[in-house]
PDB file of C-alpha atoms and ligand atoms in Angstrom:
ATOM      1  CA  MET Q   1     -18.033  -9.030  14.399  1.00 96.00           C
ATOM      2  CA  ASN Q   2     -19.880  -5.647  13.560  1.00 98.00           C
ATOM      3  CA  VAL Q   3     -18.966  -2.936  15.984  1.00 98.00           C
ATOM      4  CA  LEU Q   4     -19.736   0.730  16.169  1.00 98.00           C
ATOM      5  CA  GLY Q   5     -16.403   2.724  16.262  1.00 98.00           C
ATOM      6  CA  ILE Q   6     -16.307   6.295  17.519  1.00 98.00           C
ATOM      7  CA  ASP Q   7     -13.329   8.567  17.379  1.00 98.00           C
ATOM      8  CA  ILE Q   8     -13.333  11.525  19.679  1.00 97.00           C
ATOM      9  CA  GLY Q   9     -11.070  14.268  18.435  1.00 92.00           C
ATOM     10  CA  GLY Q  10     -10.306  17.881  19.326  1.00 87.00           C
ATOM     11  CA  SER Q  11     -12.337  19.292  16.468  1.00 88.00           C
ATOM     12  CA  GLY Q  12     -14.847  16.433  15.403  1.00 94.00           C
ATOM     13  CA  ILE Q  13     -16.398  13.276  16.768  1.00 97.00           C
ATOM     14  CA  LYS Q  14     -16.731  10.597  14.111  1.00 97.00           C
ATOM     15  CA  GLY Q  15     -18.480   7.275  14.024  1.00 98.00           C
ATOM     16  CA  ALA Q  16     -19.407   4.311  11.815  1.00 98.00           C
ATOM     17  CA  PRO Q  17     -20.133   0.701  12.129  1.00 98.00           C
ATOM     18  CA  VAL Q  18     -17.167  -1.448  11.187  1.00 98.00           C
ATOM     19  CA  ASP Q  19     -16.749  -5.003  10.158  1.00 98.00           C
ATOM     20  CA  THR Q  20     -13.836  -5.908  12.508  1.00 98.00           C
ATOM     21  CA  GLU Q  21     -12.838  -8.970  10.239  1.00 97.00           C
ATOM     22  CA  THR Q  22     -12.038  -6.809   7.246  1.00 96.00           C
ATOM     23  CA  GLY Q  23     -11.655  -3.350   8.713  1.00 96.00           C
ATOM     24  CA  GLU Q  24     -14.225  -2.014   6.287  1.00 97.00           C
ATOM     25  CA  LEU Q  25     -16.776   0.726   7.279  1.00 97.00           C
ATOM     26  CA  LEU Q  26     -20.206  -0.725   6.794  1.00 98.00           C
ATOM     27  CA  GLU Q  27     -21.962   2.706   6.437  1.00 97.00           C
ATOM     28  CA  GLU Q  28     -21.001   6.223   5.605  1.00 97.00           C
ATOM     29  CA  ARG Q  29     -19.356   7.790   8.723  1.00 97.00           C
ATOM     30  CA  LEU Q  30     -21.165  10.454  10.672  1.00 98.00           C
ATOM     31  CA  ARG Q  31     -19.142  13.560  11.916  1.00 97.00           C
ATOM     32  CA  VAL Q  32     -20.379  15.937  14.592  1.00 98.00           C
ATOM     33  CA  ALA Q  33     -18.343  18.982  15.681  1.00 96.00           C
ATOM     34  CA  THR Q  34     -16.782  18.461  19.107  1.00 96.00           C
ATOM     35  CA  PRO Q  35     -18.778  20.558  21.667  1.00 97.00           C
ATOM     36  CA  GLU Q  36     -17.055  23.572  23.247  1.00 96.00           C
ATOM     37  CA  PRO Q  37     -16.153  23.302  25.933  1.00 96.00           C
ATOM     38  CA  SER Q  38     -15.644  19.568  25.402  1.00 97.00           C
ATOM     39  CA  ALA Q  39     -16.849  18.736  28.894  1.00 97.00           C
ATOM     40  CA  PRO Q  40     -17.731  15.064  29.678  1.00 98.00           C
ATOM     41  CA  ASP Q  41     -21.546  15.400  29.624  1.00 98.00           C
ATOM     42  CA  ALA Q  42     -21.542  17.334  26.310  1.00 98.00           C
ATOM     43  CA  VAL Q  43     -19.406  14.853  24.687  1.00 98.00           C
ATOM     44  CA  ALA Q  44     -21.277  11.918  25.984  1.00 98.00           C
ATOM     45  CA  GLU Q  45     -24.499  13.392  24.513  1.00 98.00           C
ATOM     46  CA  VAL Q  46     -22.787  13.495  20.979  1.00 98.00           C
ATOM     47  CA  VAL Q  47     -21.598   9.957  21.470  1.00 98.00           C
ATOM     48  CA  ALA Q  48     -25.064   8.873  22.438  1.00 98.00           C
ATOM     49  CA  SER Q  49     -26.578  10.658  19.450  1.00 98.00           C
ATOM     50  CA  ILE Q  50     -24.208   8.765  17.128  1.00 98.00           C
ATOM     51  CA  VAL Q  51     -25.338   5.486  18.745  1.00 98.00           C
ATOM     52  CA  THR Q  52     -28.919   6.500  18.059  1.00 98.00           C
ATOM     53  CA  HIS Q  53     -28.202   7.679  14.504  1.00 98.00           C
ATOM     54  CA  PHE Q  54     -26.994   4.159  13.531  1.00 98.00           C
ATOM     55  CA  ASP Q  55     -29.783   2.576  15.633  1.00 98.00           C
ATOM     56  CA  TRP Q  56     -27.057   0.575  17.341  1.00 98.00           C
ATOM     57  CA  ASN Q  57     -27.501  -2.142  20.005  1.00 96.00           C
ATOM     58  CA  GLY Q  58     -24.232  -4.095  19.548  1.00 96.00           C
ATOM     59  CA  PRO Q  59     -20.779  -3.374  20.995  1.00 97.00           C
ATOM     60  CA  VAL Q  60     -19.237   0.093  20.871  1.00 98.00           C
ATOM     61  CA  GLY Q  61     -15.584   1.188  20.903  1.00 98.00           C
ATOM     62  CA  VAL Q  62     -14.638   4.772  21.637  1.00 98.00           C
ATOM     63  CA  THR Q  63     -11.324   6.591  21.299  1.00 98.00           C
ATOM     64  CA  PHE Q  64     -10.239   9.418  23.725  1.00 98.00           C
ATOM     65  CA  PRO Q  65      -7.356  11.916  23.112  1.00 97.00           C
ATOM     66  CA  GLY Q  66      -5.681  11.195  26.419  1.00 98.00           C
ATOM     67  CA  VAL Q  67      -4.379   8.410  28.632  1.00 98.00           C
ATOM     68  CA  VAL Q  68      -7.010   5.911  29.293  1.00 98.00           C
ATOM     69  CA  ALA Q  69      -6.543   3.016  31.793  1.00 98.00           C
ATOM     70  CA  ASN Q  70      -9.236   0.462  32.456  1.00 96.00           C
ATOM     71  CA  GLY Q  71     -11.822   2.910  30.937  1.00 98.00           C
ATOM     72  CA  VAL Q  72     -10.862   5.800  33.223  1.00 98.00           C
ATOM     73  CA  VAL Q  73      -9.357   8.995  31.749  1.00 98.00           C
ATOM     74  CA  LYS Q  74      -6.064   9.946  33.274  1.00 98.00           C
ATOM     75  CA  THR Q  75      -4.946  13.074  31.232  1.00 98.00           C
ATOM     76  CA  ALA Q  76      -6.711  15.592  28.963  1.00 96.00           C
ATOM     77  CA  ALA Q  77      -4.034  17.772  27.230  1.00 94.00           C
ATOM     78  CA  ASN Q  78      -6.276  18.885  24.283  1.00 92.00           C
ATOM     79  CA  VAL Q  79      -9.861  18.537  25.706  1.00 94.00           C
ATOM     80  CA  ASP Q  80     -11.671  19.855  28.814  1.00 96.00           C
ATOM     81  CA  ARG Q  81      -9.681  19.164  32.089  1.00 96.00           C
ATOM     82  CA  GLY Q  82     -12.958  18.028  33.617  1.00 98.00           C
ATOM     83  CA  TRP Q  83     -12.316  14.644  32.039  1.00 98.00           C
ATOM     84  CA  ILE Q  84      -9.415  13.674  34.331  1.00 98.00           C
ATOM     85  CA  GLY Q  85     -10.591  10.916  36.610  1.00 98.00           C
ATOM     86  CA  VAL Q  86     -13.890  10.227  34.715  1.00 98.00           C
ATOM     87  CA  ASP Q  87     -14.952   6.693  34.147  1.00 98.00           C
ATOM     88  CA  ALA Q  88     -15.434   7.127  30.365  1.00 98.00           C
ATOM     89  CA  ALA Q  89     -16.378   3.562  29.788  1.00 98.00           C
ATOM     90  CA  GLY Q  90     -19.229   3.965  32.304  1.00 98.00           C
ATOM     91  CA  LEU Q  91     -20.259   7.359  30.879  1.00 98.00           C
ATOM     92  CA  PHE Q  92     -20.431   5.842  27.308  1.00 98.00           C
ATOM     93  CA  GLY Q  93     -22.792   3.019  28.581  1.00 96.00           C
ATOM     94  CA  GLY Q  94     -20.196   0.243  28.994  1.00 97.00           C
ATOM     95  CA  ALA Q  95     -18.302   1.016  25.711  1.00 98.00           C
ATOM     96  CA  THR Q  96     -14.580  -0.035  25.312  1.00 98.00           C
ATOM     97  CA  VAL Q  97     -12.601   3.225  25.610  1.00 98.00           C
ATOM     98  CA  LEU Q  98      -8.853   3.527  24.615  1.00 98.00           C
ATOM     99  CA  ASN Q  99      -6.408   6.218  23.744  1.00 98.00           C
ATOM    100  CA  ASP Q 100      -6.971   7.667  20.199  1.00 98.00           C
ATOM    101  CA  ALA Q 101      -3.477   7.029  18.880  1.00 98.00           C
ATOM    102  CA  ASP Q 102      -3.407   3.530  20.330  1.00 98.00           C
ATOM    103  CA  ALA Q 103      -6.711   2.859  18.342  1.00 98.00           C
ATOM    104  CA  ALA Q 104      -5.298   4.284  15.049  1.00 97.00           C
ATOM    105  CA  GLY Q 105      -2.164   2.277  15.742  1.00 97.00           C
ATOM    106  CA  LEU Q 106      -4.071  -0.932  16.273  1.00 97.00           C
ATOM    107  CA  ALA Q 107      -5.966  -0.355  13.011  1.00 97.00           C
ATOM    108  CA  GLU Q 108      -2.686   0.216  11.127  1.00 96.00           C
ATOM    109  CA  ALA Q 109      -1.088  -2.842  12.736  1.00 95.00           C
ATOM    110  CA  ARG Q 110      -4.036  -5.056  11.841  1.00 95.00           C
ATOM    111  CA  PHE Q 111      -5.117  -3.661   8.414  1.00 95.00           C
ATOM    112  CA  GLY Q 112      -2.449  -1.131   7.230  1.00 92.00           C
ATOM    113  CA  HIS Q 113       1.235  -0.896   6.945  1.00 85.00           C
ATOM    114  CA  GLY Q 114       2.100  -2.509  10.282  1.00 80.00           C
ATOM    115  CA  LYS Q 115       0.373  -5.661   9.241  1.00 85.00           C
ATOM    116  CA  GLY Q 116       2.541  -8.712   9.868  1.00 85.00           C
ATOM    117  CA  ARG Q 117       5.500  -6.575  10.952  1.00 87.00           C
ATOM    118  CA  ARG Q 118       7.775  -7.813  13.674  1.00 91.00           C
ATOM    119  CA  GLY Q 119      10.135  -5.725  15.718  1.00 94.00           C
ATOM    120  CA  THR Q 120       9.455  -2.265  17.081  1.00 97.00           C
ATOM    121  CA  VAL Q 121       6.792  -0.280  15.032  1.00 97.00           C
ATOM    122  CA  LEU Q 122       5.743   3.248  15.862  1.00 97.00           C
ATOM    123  CA  VAL Q 123       2.612   4.866  14.776  1.00 97.00           C
ATOM    124  CA  LEU Q 124       2.614   8.688  15.296  1.00 98.00           C
ATOM    125  CA  THR Q 125      -0.572  10.747  14.764  1.00 97.00           C
ATOM    126  CA  PHE Q 126      -0.229  14.331  13.965  1.00 96.00           C
ATOM    127  CA  GLY Q 127      -3.360  16.447  14.560  1.00 93.00           C
ATOM    128  CA  THR Q 128      -4.351  18.815  17.420  1.00 91.00           C
ATOM    129  CA  GLY Q 129      -1.617  17.033  19.405  1.00 95.00           C
ATOM    130  CA  ILE Q 130       0.868  14.238  18.639  1.00 97.00           C
ATOM    131  CA  GLY Q 131      -0.246  10.810  19.555  1.00 98.00           C
ATOM    132  CA  SER Q 132       1.902   7.706  19.789  1.00 98.00           C
ATOM    133  CA  ALA Q 133       1.253   3.909  19.546  1.00 98.00           C
ATOM    134  CA  LEU Q 134       4.231   1.609  20.129  1.00 98.00           C
ATOM    135  CA  PHE Q 135       4.240  -2.015  19.057  1.00 97.00           C
ATOM    136  CA  THR Q 136       6.696  -4.783  19.691  1.00 96.00           C
ATOM    137  CA  ASP Q 137       6.191  -7.846  17.428  1.00 95.00           C
ATOM    138  CA  GLY Q 138       2.641  -6.655  16.798  1.00 94.00           C
ATOM    139  CA  VAL Q 139       1.697  -6.201  20.525  1.00 95.00           C
ATOM    140  CA  LEU Q 140       0.723  -2.712  21.615  1.00 97.00           C
ATOM    141  CA  VAL Q 141       2.379  -0.991  24.641  1.00 98.00           C
ATOM    142  CA  PRO Q 142      -0.533   1.336  25.597  1.00 98.00           C
ATOM    143  CA  ASN Q 143      -0.512   4.980  26.525  1.00 98.00           C
ATOM    144  CA  THR Q 144       3.002   5.884  25.511  1.00 98.00           C
ATOM    145  CA  GLU Q 145       2.410   9.681  25.053  1.00 98.00           C
ATOM    146  CA  LEU Q 146       5.453  10.432  22.988  1.00 98.00           C
ATOM    147  CA  GLY Q 147       3.857  13.803  21.932  1.00 98.00           C
ATOM    148  CA  HIS Q 148       4.884  15.079  25.332  1.00 98.00           C
ATOM    149  CA  LEU Q 149       8.568  14.323  25.029  1.00 98.00           C
ATOM    150  CA  GLN Q 150      10.354  17.570  25.958  1.00 96.00           C
ATOM    151  CA  PHE Q 151      11.861  18.964  22.857  1.00 89.00           C
ATOM    152  CA  HIS Q 152      13.492  22.455  22.586  1.00 88.00           C
ATOM    153  CA  GLY Q 153      12.302  23.076  26.071  1.00 93.00           C
ATOM    154  CA  LYS Q 154       8.613  22.419  25.171  1.00 94.00           C
ATOM    155  CA  ASP Q 155       6.188  19.444  24.715  1.00 97.00           C
ATOM    156  CA  ALA Q 156       7.130  18.162  21.293  1.00 98.00           C
ATOM    157  CA  GLU Q 157       3.505  18.554  20.068  1.00 97.00           C
ATOM    158  CA  HIS Q 158       3.583  22.280  20.719  1.00 97.00           C
ATOM    159  CA  ARG Q 159       6.232  22.592  18.009  1.00 96.00           C
ATOM    160  CA  ALA Q 160       5.373  19.843  15.577  1.00 97.00           C
ATOM    161  CA  SER Q 161       1.611  18.895  15.610  1.00 96.00           C
ATOM    162  CA  ALA Q 162      -0.621  19.645  12.712  1.00 95.00           C
ATOM    163  CA  ARG Q 163      -2.108  22.411  14.871  1.00 94.00           C
ATOM    164  CA  ALA Q 164       1.328  23.871  15.475  1.00 95.00           C
ATOM    165  CA  ARG Q 165       1.823  24.089  11.689  1.00 97.00           C
ATOM    166  CA  GLU Q 166      -1.410  26.088  11.321  1.00 96.00           C
ATOM    167  CA  GLU Q 167      -0.969  28.292  14.445  1.00 96.00           C
ATOM    168  CA  HIS Q 168       2.638  29.288  13.551  1.00 96.00           C
ATOM    169  CA  ASP Q 169       1.688  29.746   9.884  1.00 97.00           C
ATOM    170  CA  LEU Q 170       4.519  27.331   8.804  1.00 97.00           C
ATOM    171  CA  SER Q 171       5.009  26.275   5.201  1.00 97.00           C
ATOM    172  CA  TRP Q 172       4.870  22.449   4.624  1.00 97.00           C
ATOM    173  CA  GLU Q 173       8.550  22.523   4.222  1.00 97.00           C
ATOM    174  CA  GLU Q 174       9.236  24.506   7.559  1.00 98.00           C
ATOM    175  CA  TRP Q 175       6.944  22.133   9.294  1.00 98.00           C
ATOM    176  CA  ALA Q 176       8.591  19.022   7.783  1.00 98.00           C
ATOM    177  CA  GLU Q 177      11.873  20.305   9.210  1.00 98.00           C
ATOM    178  CA  ARG Q 178      10.361  20.348  12.791  1.00 97.00           C
ATOM    179  CA  VAL Q 179       8.769  16.920  12.169  1.00 98.00           C
ATOM    180  CA  GLU Q 180      12.006  15.520  11.021  1.00 98.00           C
ATOM    181  CA  ALA Q 181      14.005  16.753  14.145  1.00 97.00           C
ATOM    182  CA  TYR Q 182      11.305  15.171  16.364  1.00 98.00           C
ATOM    183  CA  LEU Q 183      11.301  11.986  14.452  1.00 98.00           C
ATOM    184  CA  ARG Q 184      15.180  11.755  14.659  1.00 98.00           C
ATOM    185  CA  TYR Q 185      14.773  12.130  18.447  1.00 97.00           C
ATOM    186  CA  VAL Q 186      12.204   9.285  18.554  1.00 98.00           C
ATOM    187  CA  GLU Q 187      14.367   7.261  16.266  1.00 97.00           C
ATOM    188  CA  MET Q 188      17.245   7.551  18.528  1.00 97.00           C
ATOM    189  CA  LEU Q 189      15.249   6.527  21.576  1.00 97.00           C
ATOM    190  CA  PHE Q 190      13.439   3.548  20.112  1.00 98.00           C
ATOM    191  CA  SER Q 191      15.372   2.309  16.963  1.00 97.00           C
ATOM    192  CA  PRO Q 192      12.129   1.341  15.317  1.00 97.00           C
ATOM    193  CA  SER Q 193      11.962  -0.742  12.083  1.00 96.00           C
ATOM    194  CA  LEU Q 194       9.115   1.324  10.720  1.00 96.00           C
ATOM    195  CA  ILE Q 195       7.347   4.631  11.619  1.00 97.00           C
ATOM    196  CA  VAL Q 196       3.852   5.211  10.404  1.00 96.00           C
ATOM    197  CA  ILE Q 197       2.535   8.760  10.169  1.00 96.00           C
ATOM    198  CA  GLY Q 198      -1.129   9.062  10.849  1.00 95.00           C
ATOM    199  CA  GLY Q 199      -3.764  11.721  11.716  1.00 91.00           C
ATOM    200  CA  GLY Q 200      -5.556  14.086   9.306  1.00 86.00           C
ATOM    201  CA  VAL Q 201      -2.198  15.094   7.636  1.00 90.00           C
ATOM    202  CA  SER Q 202      -1.559  11.626   6.402  1.00 89.00           C
ATOM    203  CA  ARG Q 203      -3.813  12.501   3.456  1.00 89.00           C
ATOM    204  CA  LYS Q 204      -1.398  15.248   2.527  1.00 94.00           C
ATOM    205  CA  ALA Q 205       1.714  13.168   2.882  1.00 94.00           C
ATOM    206  CA  HIS Q 206       2.899  14.158  -0.565  1.00 95.00           C
ATOM    207  CA  LYS Q 207       3.428  17.703   0.750  1.00 96.00           C
ATOM    208  CA  PHE Q 208       5.737  16.914   3.587  1.00 97.00           C
ATOM    209  CA  LEU Q 209       7.119  13.364   3.575  1.00 96.00           C
ATOM    210  CA  PRO Q 210       9.546  14.116   0.586  1.00 96.00           C
ATOM    211  CA  HIS Q 211      11.139  16.744   2.888  1.00 97.00           C
ATOM    212  CA  ILE Q 212      11.763  14.247   5.713  1.00 97.00           C
ATOM    213  CA  HIS Q 213      14.885  12.159   5.757  1.00 96.00           C
ATOM    214  CA  LEU Q 214      15.377   9.452   8.276  1.00 97.00           C
ATOM    215  CA  ASP Q 215      17.252   6.169   8.517  1.00 95.00           C
ATOM    216  CA  THR Q 216      14.066   4.444   9.496  1.00 97.00           C
ATOM    217  CA  PRO Q 217      11.530   3.605   6.825  1.00 96.00           C
ATOM    218  CA  LEU Q 218       8.599   6.030   6.961  1.00 96.00           C
ATOM    219  CA  GLU Q 219       5.083   5.471   5.690  1.00 94.00           C
ATOM    220  CA  PRO Q 220       1.870   7.506   5.662  1.00 94.00           C
ATOM    221  CA  ALA Q 221      -0.986   5.663   7.396  1.00 94.00           C
ATOM    222  CA  ALA Q 222      -2.781   3.373   5.002  1.00 92.00           C
ATOM    223  CA  LEU Q 223      -6.086   4.051   6.664  1.00 91.00           C
ATOM    224  CA  GLU Q 224      -5.805   7.797   6.806  1.00 80.00           C
ATOM    225  CA  ASN Q 225      -8.051   9.257   9.309  1.00 78.00           C
ATOM    226  CA  GLN Q 226     -10.516   6.441   9.393  1.00 93.00           C
ATOM    227  CA  ALA Q 227      -7.970   4.618  11.594  1.00 95.00           C
ATOM    228  CA  GLY Q 228      -9.350   5.775  14.917  1.00 97.00           C
ATOM    229  CA  ILE Q 229     -12.943   4.430  14.118  1.00 98.00           C
ATOM    230  CA  ILE Q 230     -11.547   1.176  12.903  1.00 98.00           C
ATOM    231  CA  GLY Q 231      -9.185   0.633  15.813  1.00 98.00           C
ATOM    232  CA  ALA Q 232     -11.848   1.564  18.312  1.00 98.00           C
ATOM    233  CA  ALA Q 233     -14.100  -1.036  16.844  1.00 98.00           C
ATOM    234  CA  HIS Q 234     -11.299  -3.579  16.706  1.00 98.00           C
ATOM    235  CA  ALA Q 235     -10.484  -3.024  20.435  1.00 98.00           C
ATOM    236  CA  ALA Q 236     -14.087  -3.475  21.379  1.00 98.00           C
ATOM    237  CA  ALA Q 237     -14.387  -6.722  19.333  1.00 98.00           C
ATOM    238  CA  GLU Q 238     -11.203  -8.058  21.048  1.00 95.00           C
ATOM    239  CA  HIS Q 239     -12.719  -7.049  24.419  1.00 93.00           C
ATOM    240  CA  ALA Q 240     -15.921  -8.856  23.630  1.00 92.00           C
ATOM    241  CA  ARG Q 241     -13.975 -11.974  22.661  1.00 89.00           C
ATOM    242  CA  THR Q 242     -11.876 -11.974  25.878  1.00 88.00           C
ATOM    243  CA  ASP Q 243     -14.952 -11.480  27.985  1.00 79.00           C
ATOM    244  CA  GLY Q 244     -16.732 -14.336  26.295  1.00 59.00           C
ATOM    245  CA  ARG Q 245     -13.658 -16.512  27.080  1.00 54.00           C
ATOM    246  CA  GLY Q 246     -13.485 -15.510  30.776  1.00 43.00           C
TER     247      GLY Q 246
HETATM  248  C1  BGC A   1      -2.446  13.386  24.296  1.00 59.55           C
HETATM  249  C2  BGC A   1      -2.483  11.945  23.803  1.00 59.55           C
HETATM  250  C3  BGC A   1      -3.211  11.829  22.450  1.00 59.55           C
HETATM  251  C4  BGC A   1      -2.637  12.841  21.500  1.00 59.55           C
HETATM  252  C5  BGC A   1      -3.350  12.912  20.129  1.00 59.55           C
HETATM  253  C6  BGC A   1      -1.890  14.231  23.217  1.00 59.55           C
HETATM  254  O1  BGC A   1      -1.940  15.588  23.705  1.00 59.55           O
HETATM  255  O2  BGC A   1      -1.777  13.566  25.432  1.00 59.55           O
HETATM  256  O3  BGC A   1      -3.019  11.020  24.733  1.00 59.55           O
HETATM  257  O4  BGC A   1      -3.127  10.608  21.937  1.00 59.55           O
HETATM  258  O5  BGC A   1      -2.743  14.166  21.990  1.00 59.55           O
HETATM  259  O6  BGC A   1      -4.720  13.322  20.387  1.00 59.55           O
END
């Protein structure tokens, strides 16, 4: 099925049509800067402009950087607080809406390193915040929010996100030390069989992964930062299929 995937991030909103059988982007992706403030109406306008750009009439999947349950936004740590309580699925014209890290995780589980993996797999995205997607035998446990684990008296994402590296002017090695400590904590809690590191930083994995030592195998995301778009499209395709059955 061909589905338009749109990934809403703290700095950019990216979209492209996706072949959900292969996980391939069908056209070059379009990126628009996230409006400031990132209030619901302003973001909805950008989402609508991406739909128009691709002249799209088919199903649409959209990611959101917060907890999303049944299309309704429950938290907004890194975007405008006005999102809390908004029916995002309705606002985006009936699109399937899900958490950004869950979407990235679904894409990795279907087309990337998590493919065919049984047991507990964690996909952690490092960007403006830290996002998490937890899988058990390939099934997603949605909205896990492991970026907000309390660590050194703070939300972990305030110490170890990619934004924290930039804001605190940390070298890759210094940042890797923080990421390793966080990952050890997560490892202790979940005993995963694989941890996949996603988000924009996954493209620069060679700069920090060699400094991180864990007992759990650690892989950079295979889909780099296209994973959100692909996962959003994949979720919408699944949604369309289940609706068809019901
Ligand atoms: C949000 C998560 C999101 C993550 C990455 C966190 O601050 O609470 O829902 O997945 O950032 O964007």
